[in-house]
């Protein structure tokens, strides 16, 4: 488990791994008789890979405990979760957000009106489709009736031709009696 402590010299929270390394550096410096400063310790921590080179100690000190706690939480991997929870607990909608919500309500009303119009159009199309189907059936019946009448007409024409050809002349050649 990783544990942390506040270090005044660095102005931030330090993990137990960093703390062990700092203590070891201090022991080495004391053995060599050198004075230890936070900058030399910082350089050695950078060499060992415990902190990043571009990490500014003054920036960390200026932001105080909050930044160091965020760093500790980041190392634990729960910073995002806690910050999200904190944001949601302490969130009060701003005037812009409220106005945006009211704009959304107008948009929603417009969309509902469009949906109603689309429903009406859909109903009209269904009605037109059923009317169209009825007209198709009527058209098919009329075509069938036309074909029947046309066939009857052709049959009548043929019958008329047959009758006309079979008719004999009304006058005859031959004797007349008087």
Short mmCIF file of N, CA and C in Angstrom, two decimals:
data_model
loop_
_atom_site.label_atom_id
_atom_site.label_comp_id
_atom_site.label_asym_id
_atom_site.label_seq_id
_atom_site.Cartn_x
_atom_site.Cartn_y
_atom_site.Cartn_z
N UNK A 1 0.84 -1.18 0.00
CA UNK A 1 0.00 0.00 0.00
C UNK A 1 0.88 1.24 0.00
N UNK A 2 0.45 2.23 -0.73
CA UNK A 2 1.20 3.48 -0.81
C UNK A 2 0.68 4.42 0.26
N UNK A 3 1.60 5.02 0.99
CA UNK A 3 1.19 6.03 1.98
C UNK A 3 1.87 7.35 1.63
N UNK A 4 1.31 8.43 2.14
CA UNK A 4 1.78 9.76 1.81
C UNK A 4 1.95 10.59 3.08
N UNK A 5 2.82 11.60 2.96
CA UNK A 5 2.97 12.56 4.05
C UNK A 5 3.25 13.92 3.43
N UNK A 6 2.92 14.97 4.20
CA UNK A 6 3.16 16.34 3.75
C UNK A 6 4.59 16.70 4.07
N UNK A 7 5.30 17.22 3.06
CA UNK A 7 6.68 17.64 3.26
C UNK A 7 6.74 19.15 3.08
N UNK A 8 7.10 19.87 4.16
CA UNK A 8 7.16 21.34 4.11
C UNK A 8 8.25 21.82 3.17
N UNK A 9 9.38 21.12 3.15
CA UNK A 9 10.51 21.55 2.34
C UNK A 9 10.16 21.53 0.85
N UNK A 10 9.45 20.48 0.43
CA UNK A 10 9.04 20.39 -0.97
C UNK A 10 7.69 21.07 -1.22
N UNK A 11 6.93 21.28 -0.18
CA UNK A 11 5.64 21.94 -0.32
C UNK A 11 4.60 21.08 -1.01
N UNK A 12 4.69 19.78 -0.80
CA UNK A 12 3.73 18.87 -1.42
C UNK A 12 3.70 17.56 -0.66
N UNK A 13 2.79 16.70 -1.05
CA UNK A 13 2.70 15.37 -0.45
C UNK A 13 3.74 14.48 -1.10
N UNK A 14 4.38 13.69 -0.29
CA UNK A 14 5.43 12.79 -0.78
C UNK A 14 5.00 11.36 -0.46
N UNK A 15 5.19 10.46 -1.43
CA UNK A 15 4.84 9.06 -1.20
C UNK A 15 5.92 8.41 -0.34
N UNK A 16 5.59 7.25 0.22
CA UNK A 16 6.55 6.57 1.08
C UNK A 16 7.79 6.15 0.29
N UNK A 17 7.66 5.86 -1.00
CA UNK A 17 8.82 5.50 -1.81
C UNK A 17 9.76 6.70 -1.95
N UNK A 18 9.17 7.87 -2.25
CA UNK A 18 9.99 9.08 -2.34
C UNK A 18 10.63 9.39 -0.99
N UNK A 19 9.87 9.20 0.07
CA UNK A 19 10.37 9.48 1.42
C UNK A 19 11.58 8.62 1.74
N UNK A 20 11.52 7.34 1.41
CA UNK A 20 12.66 6.43 1.64
C UNK A 20 13.88 6.91 0.85
N UNK A 21 13.64 7.29 -0.40
CA UNK A 21 14.75 7.74 -1.24
C UNK A 21 15.36 9.03 -0.68
N UNK A 22 14.51 9.96 -0.22
CA UNK A 22 15.02 11.22 0.35
C UNK A 22 15.86 10.93 1.60
N UNK A 23 15.37 10.05 2.45
CA UNK A 23 16.13 9.70 3.67
C UNK A 23 17.47 9.08 3.31
N UNK A 24 17.49 8.23 2.29
CA UNK A 24 18.75 7.60 1.86
C UNK A 24 19.71 8.66 1.32
N UNK A 25 19.18 9.62 0.55
CA UNK A 25 20.02 10.70 0.01
C UNK A 25 20.59 11.53 1.15
N UNK A 26 19.75 11.84 2.15
CA UNK A 26 20.21 12.62 3.31
C UNK A 26 21.33 11.88 4.05
N UNK A 27 21.19 10.57 4.20
CA UNK A 27 22.23 9.78 4.87
C UNK A 27 23.55 9.83 4.10
N UNK A 28 23.45 9.69 2.77
CA UNK A 28 24.66 9.73 1.94
C UNK A 28 25.33 11.09 2.05
N UNK A 29 24.54 12.16 2.00
CA UNK A 29 25.10 13.51 2.10
C UNK A 29 25.75 13.74 3.46
N UNK A 30 25.12 13.23 4.52
CA UNK A 30 25.70 13.40 5.86
C UNK A 30 27.02 12.64 5.96
N UNK A 31 27.06 11.44 5.39
CA UNK A 31 28.29 10.65 5.42
C UNK A 31 29.41 11.36 4.68
N UNK A 32 29.07 12.05 3.60
CA UNK A 32 30.07 12.76 2.82
C UNK A 32 30.36 14.13 3.41
N UNK A 33 29.56 14.52 4.40
CA UNK A 33 29.78 15.80 5.05
C UNK A 33 29.23 16.97 4.27
N UNK A 34 28.38 16.72 3.35
CA UNK A 34 27.79 17.80 2.56
C UNK A 34 26.46 18.23 3.17
N UNK A 35 26.16 19.50 2.96
CA UNK A 35 24.87 20.00 3.41
C UNK A 35 23.82 19.61 2.36
N UNK A 36 22.64 19.32 2.85
CA UNK A 36 21.58 18.91 1.93
C UNK A 36 20.60 20.06 1.73
N UNK A 37 20.24 20.27 0.50
CA UNK A 37 19.24 21.27 0.15
C UNK A 37 18.15 20.57 -0.65
N UNK A 38 17.01 21.16 -0.62
CA UNK A 38 15.89 20.54 -1.34
C UNK A 38 16.18 20.44 -2.84
N UNK A 39 16.93 21.39 -3.40
CA UNK A 39 17.24 21.36 -4.83
C UNK A 39 18.14 20.18 -5.18
N UNK A 40 19.14 19.90 -4.36
CA UNK A 40 20.01 18.75 -4.65
C UNK A 40 19.24 17.44 -4.48
N UNK A 41 18.37 17.40 -3.47
CA UNK A 41 17.54 16.20 -3.28
C UNK A 41 16.61 16.05 -4.49
N UNK A 42 16.08 17.16 -4.94
CA UNK A 42 15.19 17.13 -6.09
C UNK A 42 15.91 16.60 -7.33
N UNK A 43 17.15 17.05 -7.55
CA UNK A 43 17.92 16.57 -8.70
C UNK A 43 18.17 15.08 -8.62
N UNK A 44 18.47 14.61 -7.41
CA UNK A 44 18.72 13.18 -7.24
C UNK A 44 17.42 12.38 -7.45
N UNK A 45 16.31 12.93 -7.00
CA UNK A 45 15.03 12.25 -7.23
C UNK A 45 14.69 12.19 -8.71
N UNK A 46 15.06 13.25 -9.44
CA UNK A 46 14.84 13.27 -10.88
C UNK A 46 15.69 12.19 -11.54
N UNK A 47 16.97 12.08 -11.11
CA UNK A 47 17.86 11.07 -11.67
C UNK A 47 17.31 9.66 -11.42
N UNK A 48 16.75 9.45 -10.25
CA UNK A 48 16.22 8.14 -9.91
C UNK A 48 14.85 7.89 -10.56
N UNK A 49 14.24 8.93 -11.12
CA UNK A 49 12.97 8.78 -11.81
C UNK A 49 11.75 8.85 -10.90
N UNK A 50 11.93 9.37 -9.68
CA UNK A 50 10.79 9.48 -8.77
C UNK A 50 9.92 10.69 -9.07
N UNK A 51 10.52 11.74 -9.57
CA UNK A 51 9.74 12.91 -9.97
C UNK A 51 10.20 13.33 -11.36
N UNK A 52 9.38 14.11 -12.02
CA UNK A 52 9.70 14.56 -13.38
C UNK A 52 10.54 15.82 -13.32
N UNK A 53 11.38 15.98 -14.33
CA UNK A 53 12.29 17.12 -14.37
C UNK A 53 11.55 18.44 -14.52
N UNK A 54 10.48 18.44 -15.28
CA UNK A 54 9.77 19.69 -15.52
C UNK A 54 8.80 20.04 -14.40
N UNK A 55 8.75 19.26 -13.34
CA UNK A 55 7.88 19.56 -12.21
C UNK A 55 8.49 20.71 -11.42
N UNK A 56 7.76 21.83 -11.33
CA UNK A 56 8.25 23.03 -10.67
C UNK A 56 7.84 23.02 -9.20
N UNK A 57 8.85 23.04 -8.32
CA UNK A 57 8.58 22.99 -6.88
C UNK A 57 7.87 24.26 -6.43
N UNK A 58 8.19 25.41 -7.00
CA UNK A 58 7.54 26.65 -6.58
C UNK A 58 6.06 26.62 -6.94
N UNK A 59 5.75 26.02 -8.09
CA UNK A 59 4.34 25.90 -8.48
C UNK A 59 3.61 24.99 -7.50
N UNK A 60 4.25 23.93 -7.11
CA UNK A 60 3.64 23.00 -6.16
C UNK A 60 3.46 23.69 -4.81
N UNK A 61 4.47 24.46 -4.38
CA UNK A 61 4.37 25.15 -3.09
C UNK A 61 3.26 26.20 -3.13
N UNK A 62 3.15 26.91 -4.25
CA UNK A 62 2.16 27.98 -4.32
C UNK A 62 0.73 27.44 -4.27
N UNK A 63 0.53 26.28 -4.84
CA UNK A 63 -0.82 25.73 -4.81
C UNK A 63 -1.11 25.00 -3.51
N UNK A 64 -0.08 24.75 -2.74
CA UNK A 64 -0.26 24.21 -1.39
C UNK A 64 -0.77 22.79 -1.33
N UNK A 65 -1.48 22.56 -0.25
CA UNK A 65 -1.93 21.21 0.08
C UNK A 65 -2.86 20.62 -0.98
N UNK A 66 -3.69 21.45 -1.61
CA UNK A 66 -4.65 20.92 -2.58
C UNK A 66 -3.94 20.24 -3.74
N UNK A 67 -2.92 20.91 -4.32
CA UNK A 67 -2.19 20.32 -5.44
C UNK A 67 -1.50 19.04 -5.02
N UNK A 68 -0.90 19.05 -3.85
CA UNK A 68 -0.18 17.86 -3.43
C UNK A 68 -1.14 16.70 -3.18
N UNK A 69 -2.31 17.00 -2.66
CA UNK A 69 -3.29 15.95 -2.45
C UNK A 69 -3.79 15.42 -3.79
N UNK A 70 -3.96 16.32 -4.76
CA UNK A 70 -4.36 15.88 -6.09
C UNK A 70 -3.29 14.96 -6.69
N UNK A 71 -2.02 15.31 -6.47
CA UNK A 71 -0.93 14.46 -6.95
C UNK A 71 -0.96 13.09 -6.29
N UNK A 72 -1.21 13.08 -4.99
CA UNK A 72 -1.29 11.81 -4.27
C UNK A 72 -2.47 10.99 -4.78
N UNK A 73 -3.58 11.65 -4.99
CA UNK A 73 -4.75 10.95 -5.51
C UNK A 73 -4.50 10.43 -6.92
N UNK A 74 -3.76 11.21 -7.72
CA UNK A 74 -3.41 10.79 -9.07
C UNK A 74 -2.58 9.52 -9.02
N UNK A 75 -1.62 9.47 -8.08
CA UNK A 75 -0.79 8.28 -7.96
C UNK A 75 -1.63 7.08 -7.57
N UNK A 76 -2.63 7.29 -6.76
CA UNK A 76 -3.50 6.19 -6.37
C UNK A 76 -4.49 5.83 -7.48
N UNK A 77 -4.68 6.73 -8.44
CA UNK A 77 -5.56 6.47 -9.55
C UNK A 77 -7.02 6.76 -9.26
N UNK A 78 -7.29 7.52 -8.21
CA UNK A 78 -8.69 7.81 -7.87
C UNK A 78 -9.01 9.30 -7.94
N UNK A 79 -8.08 10.09 -8.43
CA UNK A 79 -8.29 11.54 -8.49
C UNK A 79 -9.52 11.89 -9.32
N UNK A 80 -9.63 11.30 -10.50
CA UNK A 80 -10.76 11.63 -11.38
C UNK A 80 -12.09 11.30 -10.73
N UNK A 81 -12.15 10.17 -10.07
CA UNK A 81 -13.40 9.75 -9.42
C UNK A 81 -13.79 10.76 -8.34
N UNK A 82 -12.85 11.10 -7.48
CA UNK A 82 -13.16 12.01 -6.39
C UNK A 82 -13.48 13.42 -6.88
N UNK A 83 -12.74 13.89 -7.88
CA UNK A 83 -13.01 15.22 -8.41
C UNK A 83 -14.38 15.28 -9.08
N UNK A 84 -14.74 14.23 -9.77
CA UNK A 84 -16.06 14.18 -10.40
C UNK A 84 -17.16 14.20 -9.35
N UNK A 85 -16.96 13.42 -8.30
CA UNK A 85 -17.95 13.41 -7.21
C UNK A 85 -18.06 14.79 -6.56
N UNK A 86 -16.91 15.41 -6.32
CA UNK A 86 -16.91 16.74 -5.69
C UNK A 86 -17.62 17.75 -6.59
N UNK A 87 -17.36 17.68 -7.89
CA UNK A 87 -18.03 18.60 -8.82
C UNK A 87 -19.54 18.43 -8.78
N UNK A 88 -19.98 17.18 -8.75
CA UNK A 88 -21.43 16.93 -8.78
C UNK A 88 -22.09 17.33 -7.47
N UNK A 89 -21.38 17.17 -6.36
CA UNK A 89 -21.96 17.53 -5.07
C UNK A 89 -22.09 19.04 -4.90
N UNK A 90 -21.11 19.77 -5.43
CA UNK A 90 -21.07 21.22 -5.20
C UNK A 90 -21.50 22.03 -6.41
N UNK A 91 -22.13 21.40 -7.38
CA UNK A 91 -22.49 22.11 -8.60
C UNK A 91 -23.80 22.86 -8.43
N UNK A 92 -23.73 24.15 -8.70
CA UNK A 92 -24.93 24.99 -8.73
C UNK A 92 -25.00 25.51 -10.16
N UNK A 93 -26.14 25.33 -10.83
CA UNK A 93 -26.20 25.76 -12.23
C UNK A 93 -26.01 27.27 -12.37
N UNK A 94 -25.24 27.63 -13.37
CA UNK A 94 -25.01 29.05 -13.65
C UNK A 94 -26.18 29.60 -14.46
N UNK A 95 -26.21 30.91 -14.60
CA UNK A 95 -27.28 31.56 -15.35
C UNK A 95 -27.26 31.07 -16.80
N UNK A 96 -26.05 30.91 -17.36
CA UNK A 96 -25.92 30.45 -18.74
C UNK A 96 -26.48 29.05 -18.90
N UNK A 97 -26.19 28.19 -17.91
CA UNK A 97 -26.70 26.82 -17.99
C UNK A 97 -28.22 26.79 -17.92
N UNK A 98 -28.78 27.64 -17.06
CA UNK A 98 -30.24 27.71 -16.95
C UNK A 98 -30.84 28.21 -18.25
N UNK A 99 -30.22 29.24 -18.85
CA UNK A 99 -30.71 29.75 -20.13
C UNK A 99 -30.59 28.70 -21.22
N UNK A 100 -29.49 27.95 -21.17
CA UNK A 100 -29.28 26.89 -22.15
C UNK A 100 -30.38 25.84 -22.02
N UNK A 101 -30.76 25.53 -20.76
CA UNK A 101 -31.84 24.57 -20.54
C UNK A 101 -33.15 25.09 -21.09
N UNK A 102 -33.41 26.37 -20.89
CA UNK A 102 -34.66 26.93 -21.42
C UNK A 102 -34.64 26.92 -22.94
N UNK A 103 -33.46 27.15 -23.54
CA UNK A 103 -33.33 27.05 -24.99
C UNK A 103 -33.63 25.63 -25.44
N UNK A 104 -33.15 24.67 -24.66
CA UNK A 104 -33.39 23.27 -24.99
C UNK A 104 -34.88 22.95 -24.95
N UNK A 105 -35.60 23.56 -24.00
CA UNK A 105 -37.04 23.32 -23.91
C UNK A 105 -37.74 23.83 -25.16
N UNK A 106 -37.29 24.98 -25.66
CA UNK A 106 -37.85 25.50 -26.91
C UNK A 106 -37.57 24.57 -28.07
N UNK A 107 -36.35 24.07 -28.12
CA UNK A 107 -35.96 23.13 -29.17
C UNK A 107 -36.79 21.85 -29.07
N UNK A 108 -36.99 21.39 -27.85
CA UNK A 108 -37.79 20.18 -27.65
C UNK A 108 -39.22 20.40 -28.12
N UNK A 109 -39.77 21.57 -27.81
CA UNK A 109 -41.13 21.89 -28.26
C UNK A 109 -41.20 21.91 -29.78
N UNK A 110 -40.19 22.49 -30.43
CA UNK A 110 -40.15 22.52 -31.89
C UNK A 110 -40.09 21.11 -32.46
N UNK A 111 -39.25 20.27 -31.85
CA UNK A 111 -39.12 18.89 -32.32
C UNK A 111 -40.43 18.12 -32.15
N UNK A 112 -41.12 18.36 -31.03
CA UNK A 112 -42.41 17.70 -30.81
C UNK A 112 -43.41 18.12 -31.88
N UNK A 113 -43.42 19.42 -32.21
CA UNK A 113 -44.33 19.91 -33.25
C UNK A 113 -44.00 19.27 -34.60
N UNK A 114 -42.71 19.15 -34.91
CA UNK A 114 -42.30 18.50 -36.16
C UNK A 114 -42.73 17.04 -36.17
N UNK A 115 -42.61 16.37 -35.03
CA UNK A 115 -43.02 14.96 -34.94
C UNK A 115 -44.52 14.83 -35.20
N UNK A 116 -45.30 15.74 -34.63
CA UNK A 116 -46.75 15.72 -34.85
C UNK A 116 -47.08 15.92 -36.32
N UNK A 117 -46.37 16.86 -36.97
CA UNK A 117 -46.59 17.09 -38.40
C UNK A 117 -46.25 15.84 -39.21
N UNK A 118 -45.15 15.20 -38.85
CA UNK A 118 -44.75 13.97 -39.55
C UNK A 118 -45.79 12.87 -39.35
N UNK A 119 -46.37 12.79 -38.15
CA UNK A 119 -47.42 11.79 -37.89
C UNK A 119 -48.63 12.05 -38.77
N UNK A 120 -49.02 13.35 -38.88
CA UNK A 120 -50.16 13.71 -39.73
C UNK A 120 -49.89 13.35 -41.19
N UNK A 121 -48.67 13.66 -41.66
CA UNK A 121 -48.30 13.32 -43.03
C UNK A 121 -48.36 11.81 -43.24
N UNK A 122 -47.88 11.07 -42.26
CA UNK A 122 -47.87 9.61 -42.34
C UNK A 122 -49.30 9.08 -42.43
N UNK A 123 -50.21 9.64 -41.64
CA UNK A 123 -51.63 9.26 -41.68
C UNK A 123 -52.21 9.55 -43.06
N UNK A 124 -51.90 10.74 -43.58
CA UNK A 124 -52.40 11.11 -44.91
C UNK A 124 -51.89 10.14 -45.97
N UNK A 125 -50.60 9.78 -45.86
CA UNK A 125 -50.02 8.84 -46.83
C UNK A 125 -50.69 7.47 -46.72
N UNK A 126 -50.98 7.04 -45.50
CA UNK A 126 -51.67 5.75 -45.32
C UNK A 126 -53.06 5.81 -45.95
N UNK A 127 -53.77 6.93 -45.71
CA UNK A 127 -55.11 7.09 -46.26
C UNK A 127 -55.04 7.10 -47.79
N UNK A 128 -54.07 7.84 -48.33
CA UNK A 128 -53.91 7.89 -49.78
C UNK A 128 -53.57 6.51 -50.33
N UNK A 129 -52.77 5.76 -49.58
CA UNK A 129 -52.41 4.41 -50.00
C UNK A 129 -53.63 3.50 -50.06
N UNK A 130 -54.50 3.60 -49.05
CA UNK A 130 -55.71 2.77 -49.06
C UNK A 130 -56.65 3.21 -50.19
N UNK A 131 -56.76 4.53 -50.42
CA UNK A 131 -57.57 5.02 -51.54
C UNK A 131 -56.99 4.55 -52.86
N UNK A 132 -55.68 4.58 -52.97
CA UNK A 132 -55.00 4.14 -54.18
C UNK A 132 -55.27 2.65 -54.42
N UNK A 133 -55.25 1.87 -53.37
CA UNK A 133 -55.52 0.43 -53.48
C UNK A 133 -56.95 0.20 -53.97
N UNK A 134 -57.91 0.97 -53.42
CA UNK A 134 -59.31 0.85 -53.84
C UNK A 134 -59.45 1.22 -55.32
N UNK A 135 -58.74 2.28 -55.74
CA UNK A 135 -58.79 2.69 -57.15
C UNK A 135 -58.17 1.63 -58.06
N UNK A 136 -57.13 0.97 -57.61
CA UNK A 136 -56.51 -0.10 -58.40
C UNK A 136 -57.50 -1.26 -58.59
N UNK A 137 -58.19 -1.62 -57.51
CA UNK A 137 -59.18 -2.70 -57.62
C UNK A 137 -60.28 -2.32 -58.60
N UNK A 138 -60.79 -1.09 -58.48
CA UNK A 138 -61.85 -0.62 -59.38
C UNK A 138 -61.36 -0.60 -60.82
N UNK A 139 -60.10 -0.16 -61.01
CA UNK A 139 -59.51 -0.13 -62.34
C UNK A 139 -59.41 -1.54 -62.91
N UNK A 140 -59.01 -2.51 -62.09
CA UNK A 140 -58.90 -3.89 -62.55
C UNK A 140 -60.29 -4.42 -62.94
N UNK A 141 -61.31 -4.11 -62.14
CA UNK A 141 -62.68 -4.54 -62.47
C UNK A 141 -63.14 -3.92 -63.78
N UNK A 142 -62.86 -2.62 -63.96
CA UNK A 142 -63.26 -1.94 -65.20
C UNK A 142 -62.54 -2.53 -66.41
N UNK A 143 -61.26 -2.87 -66.27
CA UNK A 143 -60.51 -3.49 -67.37
C UNK A 143 -61.13 -4.83 -67.73
N UNK A 144 -61.46 -5.60 -66.71
CA UNK A 144 -62.07 -6.91 -66.94
C UNK A 144 -63.42 -6.75 -67.64
N UNK A 145 -64.19 -5.80 -67.20
CA UNK A 145 -65.50 -5.54 -67.81
C UNK A 145 -65.34 -5.08 -69.25
N UNK A 146 -64.34 -4.21 -69.50
CA UNK A 146 -64.06 -3.73 -70.86
C UNK A 146 -63.68 -4.90 -71.76
N UNK A 147 -62.84 -5.79 -71.26
CA UNK A 147 -62.44 -6.96 -72.06
C UNK A 147 -63.66 -7.82 -72.39
N UNK A 148 -64.53 -8.01 -71.40
CA UNK A 148 -65.74 -8.82 -71.62
C UNK A 148 -66.64 -8.17 -72.67
N UNK A 149 -66.86 -6.87 -72.56
CA UNK A 149 -67.71 -6.14 -73.51
C UNK A 149 -67.08 -6.17 -74.89
N UNK A 150 -65.75 -5.99 -74.97
CA UNK A 150 -65.05 -6.01 -76.26
C UNK A 150 -65.22 -7.38 -76.90
N UNK A 151 -65.09 -8.43 -76.12
CA UNK A 151 -65.23 -9.79 -76.64
C UNK A 151 -66.67 -10.01 -77.13
N UNK A 152 -67.64 -9.57 -76.36
CA UNK A 152 -69.04 -9.69 -76.77
C UNK A 152 -69.29 -8.92 -78.06
N UNK A 153 -68.70 -7.73 -78.18
CA UNK A 153 -68.84 -6.91 -79.39
C UNK A 153 -68.27 -7.65 -80.59
N UNK A 154 -67.06 -8.23 -80.42
CA UNK A 154 -66.43 -8.95 -81.52
C UNK A 154 -67.29 -10.16 -81.91
N UNK A 155 -67.84 -10.84 -80.92
CA UNK A 155 -68.71 -11.99 -81.21
C UNK A 155 -69.95 -11.55 -81.98
N UNK A 156 -70.53 -10.42 -81.58
CA UNK A 156 -71.72 -9.89 -82.26
C UNK A 156 -71.40 -9.50 -83.70
N UNK A 157 -70.22 -8.93 -83.92
CA UNK A 157 -69.80 -8.56 -85.27
C UNK A 157 -69.71 -9.81 -86.14
N UNK A 158 -69.11 -10.86 -85.58
CA UNK A 158 -68.97 -12.11 -86.32
C UNK A 158 -70.36 -12.69 -86.64
N UNK A 159 -71.22 -12.67 -85.65
CA UNK A 159 -72.58 -13.19 -85.87
C UNK A 159 -73.29 -12.38 -86.95
N UNK A 160 -73.14 -11.07 -86.96
CA UNK A 160 -73.77 -10.20 -87.95
C UNK A 160 -73.25 -10.54 -89.34
N UNK A 161 -71.93 -10.75 -89.45
CA UNK A 161 -71.35 -11.09 -90.76
C UNK A 161 -71.93 -12.41 -91.25
N UNK A 162 -72.02 -13.38 -90.34
CA UNK A 162 -72.55 -14.68 -90.73
C UNK A 162 -74.01 -14.56 -91.21
N UNK A 163 -74.80 -13.81 -90.49
CA UNK A 163 -76.21 -13.62 -90.86
C UNK A 163 -76.30 -12.88 -92.19
N UNK A 164 -75.49 -11.87 -92.37
CA UNK A 164 -75.52 -11.08 -93.60
C UNK A 164 -75.13 -11.93 -94.79
N UNK A 165 -74.23 -12.84 -94.65
CA UNK A 165 -73.77 -13.67 -95.75
C UNK A 165 -74.80 -14.76 -96.07
N UNK A 166 -75.49 -15.22 -95.09
CA UNK A 166 -76.45 -16.30 -95.30
C UNK A 166 -77.76 -15.78 -95.85
N UNK A 167 -78.04 -14.56 -95.80
CA UNK A 167 -79.29 -13.99 -96.30
C UNK A 167 -79.33 -14.13 -97.82
N UNK A 168 -80.49 -14.45 -98.30
CA UNK A 168 -80.65 -14.58 -99.75
C UNK A 168 -81.33 -13.33 -100.29
N UNK A 169 -81.12 -13.11 -101.56
CA UNK A 169 -81.76 -11.94 -102.13
C UNK A 169 -83.29 -12.07 -102.11
N UNK A 170 -83.93 -10.97 -102.00
CA UNK A 170 -85.39 -10.94 -101.91
C UNK A 170 -86.08 -11.09 -103.29
N UNK A 171 -85.43 -10.79 -104.32
CA UNK A 171 -86.04 -10.96 -105.66
C UNK A 171 -85.41 -12.17 -106.34
N UNK A 172 -86.13 -12.73 -107.27
CA UNK A 172 -85.63 -13.91 -107.98
C UNK A 172 -85.79 -13.71 -109.50
N UNK A 173 -84.99 -14.35 -110.21
CA UNK A 173 -85.05 -14.28 -111.67
C UNK A 173 -85.95 -15.40 -112.17
N UNK A 174 -86.59 -15.15 -113.06
CA UNK A 174 -87.42 -16.24 -113.61
C UNK A 174 -88.78 -15.73 -114.06
N UNK A 175 -89.77 -16.57 -113.98
CA UNK A 175 -91.08 -16.26 -114.51
C UNK A 175 -91.86 -15.38 -113.56
N UNK A 176 -92.63 -14.62 -114.17
CA UNK A 176 -93.53 -13.79 -113.42
C UNK A 176 -94.96 -14.20 -113.81
N UNK A 177 -95.73 -14.26 -112.93
CA UNK A 177 -97.08 -14.70 -113.26
C UNK A 177 -98.03 -13.50 -113.24
N UNK A 178 -98.71 -13.37 -114.30
CA UNK A 178 -99.77 -12.41 -114.46
C UNK A 178 -100.73 -12.85 -115.41
#
